[in-house]
Amino acid sequence: MKKRDHIRTSVLIFCILFSMLTGCSFNLRSAGEEPAFISSGEYECDFEIKPLVFKKFGEHIYYLEDKFFKEEKYNGQNETMRKCFEDKDSEEVTDICLINYIVDGRDGKVTDIQLYGREYIDGILVDDKPYYAQSASKVKHFTRMFAMKRQHNPNRLISVDPEKIFPKVAELACKNKYSMMMNRGNLIYGTYVLKFNDTQNYLYYEFTLNTYSTIKVNAKNGKIDYSEFKDGYPVDWAYD
């Protein structure tokens, strides 16, 4: 408990120092509290960011809790999906995190479910190690989509605390809010997840904001490496 309080105190000190240097105010938010308020020059916005939540199924399968086992498009969809999870987990040896699926059906009934995921190591999504599986297939495990051997191993211990990155992400997002889809008033909302690219030996946090916008932050040094802000329309969209 003392260690946790010490960490939170350190983060608060960081945010205060950041505010003094940049003129941007940032209030950390605990679960259930109001979104943090950001003020950066002429840009003002509310900011709410949460980690992606993954749930475990069996020995080796993880999945996005908000994505799977929701409203059924076809009769028997969730039951078929659960059976597919059980079958593929039975002989799997690699931890897989499922991020998407496709359902095929006919006459109102599900005929096949295709599952898509990434290798999952110590809570880190390996973005260039994709796997898939089909409920109609008799194969009792997931199939790797590309025959690539592992070159590096991600290390969560060297990653920067994500709360230390929030002020940078918030300030950049606020400055670009007019390029984003602002469908919840003045709120910039979204999720983040720790990812790893094995080919590039790159460990990073990926923030998905207001559905269409993305910020990638180097998890080793906290530097923002990439950002793209969209309102949902194609980049070259233009009015006549």
mmCIF file with all atom_site columns, C-alpha atoms in Angstrom, residues 13-124:
data_model
loop_
_atom_site.group_PDB
_atom_site.id
_atom_site.type_symbol
_atom_site.label_atom_id
_atom_site.label_alt_id
_atom_site.label_comp_id
_atom_site.label_asym_id
_atom_site.label_entity_id
_atom_site.label_seq_id
_atom_site.pdbx_PDB_ins_code
_atom_site.Cartn_x
_atom_site.Cartn_y
_atom_site.Cartn_z
_atom_site.occupancy
_atom_site.B_iso_or_equiv
_atom_site.pdbx_formal_charge
_atom_site.auth_seq_id
_atom_site.auth_comp_id
_atom_site.auth_asym_id
_atom_site.auth_atom_id
_atom_site.pdbx_PDB_model_num
ATOM 1   C CA . ILE A 1 13  ? 4.806   15.594  -8.687  1.00 0.00 ? 13  ILE A CA 1
ATOM 2   C CA . PHE A 1 14  ? 5.647   14.866  -12.323 1.00 0.00 ? 14  PHE A CA 1
ATOM 3   C CA . CYS A 1 15  ? 2.350   16.333  -13.499 1.00 0.00 ? 15  CYS A CA 1
ATOM 4   C CA . ILE A 1 16  ? 2.809   19.462  -11.380 1.00 0.00 ? 16  ILE A CA 1
ATOM 5   C CA . LEU A 1 17  ? 6.285   20.022  -12.807 1.00 0.00 ? 17  LEU A CA 1
ATOM 6   C CA . PHE A 1 18  ? 4.956   19.392  -16.318 1.00 0.00 ? 18  PHE A CA 1
ATOM 7   C CA . SER A 1 19  ? 2.226   21.957  -15.758 1.00 0.00 ? 19  SER A CA 1
ATOM 8   C CA . MET A 1 20  ? 4.718   24.562  -14.571 1.00 0.00 ? 20  MET A CA 1
ATOM 9   C CA . LEU A 1 21  ? 6.887   24.056  -17.646 1.00 0.00 ? 21  LEU A CA 1
ATOM 10  C CA . THR A 1 22  ? 4.151   23.917  -20.289 1.00 0.00 ? 22  THR A CA 1
ATOM 11  C CA . GLY A 1 23  ? 1.245   25.875  -18.818 1.00 0.00 ? 23  GLY A CA 1
ATOM 12  C CA . CYS A 1 24  ? -0.959  22.788  -19.253 1.00 0.00 ? 24  CYS A CA 1
ATOM 13  C CA . SER A 1 25  ? -3.038  21.696  -16.268 1.00 0.00 ? 25  SER A CA 1
ATOM 14  C CA . PHE A 1 26  ? -3.613  17.987  -15.754 1.00 0.00 ? 26  PHE A CA 1
ATOM 15  C CA . ASN A 1 27  ? -5.516  16.235  -12.998 1.00 0.00 ? 27  ASN A CA 1
ATOM 16  C CA . LEU A 1 28  ? -5.094  12.491  -12.533 1.00 0.00 ? 28  LEU A CA 1
ATOM 17  C CA . ARG A 1 29  ? -8.371  10.607  -12.365 1.00 0.00 ? 29  ARG A CA 1
ATOM 18  C CA . SER A 1 30  ? -9.158  7.533   -10.319 1.00 0.00 ? 30  SER A CA 1
ATOM 19  C CA . ALA A 1 31  ? -11.819 5.020   -11.305 1.00 0.00 ? 31  ALA A CA 1
ATOM 20  C CA . GLY A 1 32  ? -15.287 6.496   -10.950 1.00 0.00 ? 32  GLY A CA 1
ATOM 21  C CA . GLU A 1 33  ? -14.113 10.122  -10.818 1.00 0.00 ? 33  GLU A CA 1
ATOM 22  C CA . GLU A 1 34  ? -14.817 12.830  -13.382 1.00 0.00 ? 34  GLU A CA 1
ATOM 23  C CA . PRO A 1 35  ? -12.570 12.986  -16.481 1.00 0.00 ? 35  PRO A CA 1
ATOM 24  C CA . ALA A 1 36  ? -9.368  14.991  -16.118 1.00 0.00 ? 36  ALA A CA 1
ATOM 25  C CA . PHE A 1 37  ? -9.512  18.600  -17.302 1.00 0.00 ? 37  PHE A CA 1
ATOM 26  C CA . ILE A 1 38  ? -6.837  19.857  -19.670 1.00 0.00 ? 38  ILE A CA 1
ATOM 27  C CA . SER A 1 39  ? -6.045  23.466  -20.486 1.00 0.00 ? 39  SER A CA 1
ATOM 28  C CA . SER A 1 40  ? -3.328  24.285  -23.008 1.00 0.00 ? 40  SER A CA 1
ATOM 29  C CA . GLY A 1 41  ? -3.316  27.828  -24.329 1.00 0.00 ? 41  GLY A CA 1
ATOM 30  C CA . GLU A 1 42  ? -6.412  28.322  -26.496 1.00 0.00 ? 42  GLU A CA 1
ATOM 31  C CA . TYR A 1 43  ? -7.238  24.604  -26.419 1.00 0.00 ? 43  TYR A CA 1
ATOM 32  C CA . GLU A 1 44  ? -9.445  23.262  -23.663 1.00 0.00 ? 44  GLU A CA 1
ATOM 33  C CA . CYS A 1 45  ? -10.939 19.808  -23.396 1.00 0.00 ? 45  CYS A CA 1
ATOM 34  C CA . ASP A 1 46  ? -11.953 17.021  -21.075 1.00 0.00 ? 46  ASP A CA 1
ATOM 35  C CA . PHE A 1 47  ? -9.835  13.920  -21.306 1.00 0.00 ? 47  PHE A CA 1
ATOM 36  C CA . GLU A 1 48  ? -10.738 10.332  -20.399 1.00 0.00 ? 48  GLU A CA 1
ATOM 37  C CA . ILE A 1 49  ? -8.414  7.444   -21.207 1.00 0.00 ? 49  ILE A CA 1
ATOM 38  C CA . LYS A 1 50  ? -8.669  3.817   -20.113 1.00 0.00 ? 50  LYS A CA 1
ATOM 39  C CA . PRO A 1 51  ? -6.598  0.682   -20.725 1.00 0.00 ? 51  PRO A CA 1
ATOM 40  C CA . LEU A 1 52  ? -8.048  -1.937  -23.034 1.00 0.00 ? 52  LEU A CA 1
ATOM 41  C CA . VAL A 1 53  ? -9.540  -4.726  -20.917 1.00 0.00 ? 53  VAL A CA 1
ATOM 42  C CA . PHE A 1 54  ? -8.745  -8.315  -21.857 1.00 0.00 ? 54  PHE A CA 1
ATOM 43  C CA . LYS A 1 55  ? -10.427 -11.344 -20.379 1.00 0.00 ? 55  LYS A CA 1
ATOM 44  C CA . LYS A 1 56  ? -8.935  -14.834 -20.171 1.00 0.00 ? 56  LYS A CA 1
ATOM 45  C CA . PHE A 1 57  ? -10.579 -17.963 -21.534 1.00 0.00 ? 57  PHE A CA 1
ATOM 46  C CA . GLY A 1 58  ? -9.056  -21.379 -20.819 1.00 0.00 ? 58  GLY A CA 1
ATOM 47  C CA . GLU A 1 59  ? -5.267  -21.658 -20.728 1.00 0.00 ? 59  GLU A CA 1
ATOM 48  C CA . HIS A 1 60  ? -4.089  -19.580 -23.677 1.00 0.00 ? 60  HIS A CA 1
ATOM 49  C CA . ILE A 1 61  ? -6.868  -17.354 -25.014 1.00 0.00 ? 61  ILE A CA 1
ATOM 50  C CA . TYR A 1 62  ? -7.449  -13.709 -24.112 1.00 0.00 ? 62  TYR A CA 1
ATOM 51  C CA . TYR A 1 63  ? -10.041 -11.499 -25.760 1.00 0.00 ? 63  TYR A CA 1
ATOM 52  C CA . LEU A 1 64  ? -11.368 -7.958  -25.776 1.00 0.00 ? 64  LEU A CA 1
ATOM 53  C CA . GLU A 1 65  ? -14.154 -7.988  -23.223 1.00 0.00 ? 65  GLU A CA 1
ATOM 54  C CA . ASP A 1 66  ? -16.153 -5.286  -25.016 1.00 0.00 ? 66  ASP A CA 1
ATOM 55  C CA . LYS A 1 67  ? -15.815 -6.953  -28.434 1.00 0.00 ? 67  LYS A CA 1
ATOM 56  C CA . PHE A 1 68  ? -16.854 -10.582 -28.031 1.00 0.00 ? 68  PHE A CA 1
ATOM 57  C CA . PHE A 1 69  ? -20.020 -12.340 -26.837 1.00 0.00 ? 69  PHE A CA 1
ATOM 58  C CA . LYS A 1 70  ? -22.241 -9.358  -27.538 1.00 0.00 ? 70  LYS A CA 1
ATOM 59  C CA . GLU A 1 71  ? -25.497 -9.053  -29.479 1.00 0.00 ? 71  GLU A CA 1
ATOM 60  C CA . GLU A 1 72  ? -25.918 -11.953 -31.898 1.00 0.00 ? 72  GLU A CA 1
ATOM 61  C CA . LYS A 1 73  ? -26.156 -11.345 -35.625 1.00 0.00 ? 73  LYS A CA 1
ATOM 62  C CA . TYR A 1 74  ? -27.105 -14.993 -36.205 1.00 0.00 ? 74  TYR A CA 1
ATOM 63  C CA . ASN A 1 75  ? -28.826 -17.539 -33.983 1.00 0.00 ? 75  ASN A CA 1
ATOM 64  C CA . GLY A 1 76  ? -26.331 -19.582 -31.989 1.00 0.00 ? 76  GLY A CA 1
ATOM 65  C CA . GLN A 1 77  ? -23.488 -17.131 -32.600 1.00 0.00 ? 77  GLN A CA 1
ATOM 66  C CA . ASN A 1 78  ? -22.241 -16.822 -29.014 1.00 0.00 ? 78  ASN A CA 1
ATOM 67  C CA . GLU A 1 79  ? -22.605 -20.537 -28.363 1.00 0.00 ? 79  GLU A CA 1
ATOM 68  C CA . THR A 1 80  ? -20.629 -21.350 -31.527 1.00 0.00 ? 80  THR A CA 1
ATOM 69  C CA . MET A 1 81  ? -17.975 -18.802 -30.572 1.00 0.00 ? 81  MET A CA 1
ATOM 70  C CA . ARG A 1 82  ? -17.608 -20.249 -27.084 1.00 0.00 ? 82  ARG A CA 1
ATOM 71  C CA . LYS A 1 83  ? -17.284 -23.764 -28.528 1.00 0.00 ? 83  LYS A CA 1
ATOM 72  C CA . CYS A 1 84  ? -14.653 -22.472 -30.974 1.00 0.00 ? 84  CYS A CA 1
ATOM 73  C CA . PHE A 1 85  ? -12.707 -20.937 -28.077 1.00 0.00 ? 85  PHE A CA 1
ATOM 74  C CA . GLU A 1 86  ? -12.766 -24.275 -26.258 1.00 0.00 ? 86  GLU A CA 1
ATOM 75  C CA . ASP A 1 87  ? -11.680 -26.275 -29.313 1.00 0.00 ? 87  ASP A CA 1
ATOM 76  C CA . LYS A 1 88  ? -8.804  -23.990 -30.289 1.00 0.00 ? 88  LYS A CA 1
ATOM 77  C CA . ASP A 1 89  ? -7.557  -23.650 -26.718 1.00 0.00 ? 89  ASP A CA 1
ATOM 78  C CA . SER A 1 90  ? -7.419  -27.419 -26.219 1.00 0.00 ? 90  SER A CA 1
ATOM 79  C CA . GLU A 1 91  ? -4.116  -27.900 -28.078 1.00 0.00 ? 91  GLU A CA 1
ATOM 80  C CA . GLU A 1 92  ? -2.779  -24.344 -28.154 1.00 0.00 ? 92  GLU A CA 1
ATOM 81  C CA . VAL A 1 93  ? 0.685   -23.679 -26.681 1.00 0.00 ? 93  VAL A CA 1
ATOM 82  C CA . THR A 1 94  ? 0.988   -19.930 -27.363 1.00 0.00 ? 94  THR A CA 1
ATOM 83  C CA . ASP A 1 95  ? -0.927  -17.191 -25.579 1.00 0.00 ? 95  ASP A CA 1
ATOM 84  C CA . ILE A 1 96  ? -3.204  -15.492 -28.116 1.00 0.00 ? 96  ILE A CA 1
ATOM 85  C CA . CYS A 1 97  ? -5.160  -12.265 -27.636 1.00 0.00 ? 97  CYS A CA 1
ATOM 86  C CA . LEU A 1 98  ? -8.211  -12.045 -29.893 1.00 0.00 ? 98  LEU A CA 1
ATOM 87  C CA . ILE A 1 99  ? -9.036  -8.607  -31.220 1.00 0.00 ? 99  ILE A CA 1
ATOM 88  C CA . ASN A 1 100 ? -11.616 -9.234  -33.932 1.00 0.00 ? 100 ASN A CA 1
ATOM 89  C CA . TYR A 1 101 ? -13.849 -11.807 -35.608 1.00 0.00 ? 101 TYR A CA 1
ATOM 90  C CA . ILE A 1 102 ? -16.020 -12.364 -38.673 1.00 0.00 ? 102 ILE A CA 1
ATOM 91  C CA . VAL A 1 103 ? -19.308 -14.277 -38.579 1.00 0.00 ? 103 VAL A CA 1
ATOM 92  C CA . ASP A 1 104 ? -20.752 -16.066 -41.595 1.00 0.00 ? 104 ASP A CA 1
ATOM 93  C CA . GLY A 1 105 ? -24.338 -17.247 -41.620 1.00 0.00 ? 105 GLY A CA 1
ATOM 94  C CA . ARG A 1 106 ? -27.211 -18.482 -43.695 1.00 0.00 ? 106 ARG A CA 1
ATOM 95  C CA . ASP A 1 107 ? -30.958 -18.587 -43.111 1.00 0.00 ? 107 ASP A CA 1
ATOM 96  C CA . GLY A 1 108 ? -30.504 -16.754 -39.827 1.00 0.00 ? 108 GLY A CA 1
ATOM 97  C CA . LYS A 1 109 ? -28.073 -19.344 -38.415 1.00 0.00 ? 109 LYS A CA 1
ATOM 98  C CA . VAL A 1 110 ? -24.310 -19.091 -37.959 1.00 0.00 ? 110 VAL A CA 1
ATOM 99  C CA . THR A 1 111 ? -22.225 -21.298 -40.281 1.00 0.00 ? 111 THR A CA 1
ATOM 100 C CA . ASP A 1 112 ? -18.674 -20.248 -39.413 1.00 0.00 ? 112 ASP A CA 1
ATOM 101 C CA . ILE A 1 113 ? -16.774 -17.863 -37.137 1.00 0.00 ? 113 ILE A CA 1
ATOM 102 C CA . GLN A 1 114 ? -13.284 -16.647 -38.001 1.00 0.00 ? 114 GLN A CA 1
ATOM 103 C CA . LEU A 1 115 ? -11.176 -15.433 -35.084 1.00 0.00 ? 115 LEU A CA 1
ATOM 104 C CA . TYR A 1 116 ? -8.259  -13.008 -35.458 1.00 0.00 ? 116 TYR A CA 1
ATOM 105 C CA . GLY A 1 117 ? -5.648  -12.187 -32.839 1.00 0.00 ? 117 GLY A CA 1
ATOM 106 C CA . ARG A 1 118 ? -2.042  -11.494 -31.950 1.00 0.00 ? 118 ARG A CA 1
ATOM 107 C CA . GLU A 1 119 ? 0.550   -13.266 -29.872 1.00 0.00 ? 119 GLU A CA 1
ATOM 108 C CA . TYR A 1 120 ? 0.232   -12.094 -26.272 1.00 0.00 ? 120 TYR A CA 1
ATOM 109 C CA . ILE A 1 121 ? 3.279   -11.991 -24.011 1.00 0.00 ? 121 ILE A CA 1
ATOM 110 C CA . ASP A 1 122 ? 3.150   -10.732 -20.421 1.00 0.00 ? 122 ASP A CA 1
ATOM 111 C CA . GLY A 1 123 ? 0.222   -8.450  -21.234 1.00 0.00 ? 123 GLY A CA 1
ATOM 112 C CA . ILE A 1 124 ? 1.840   -7.140  -24.433 1.00 0.00 ? 124 ILE A CA 1
#
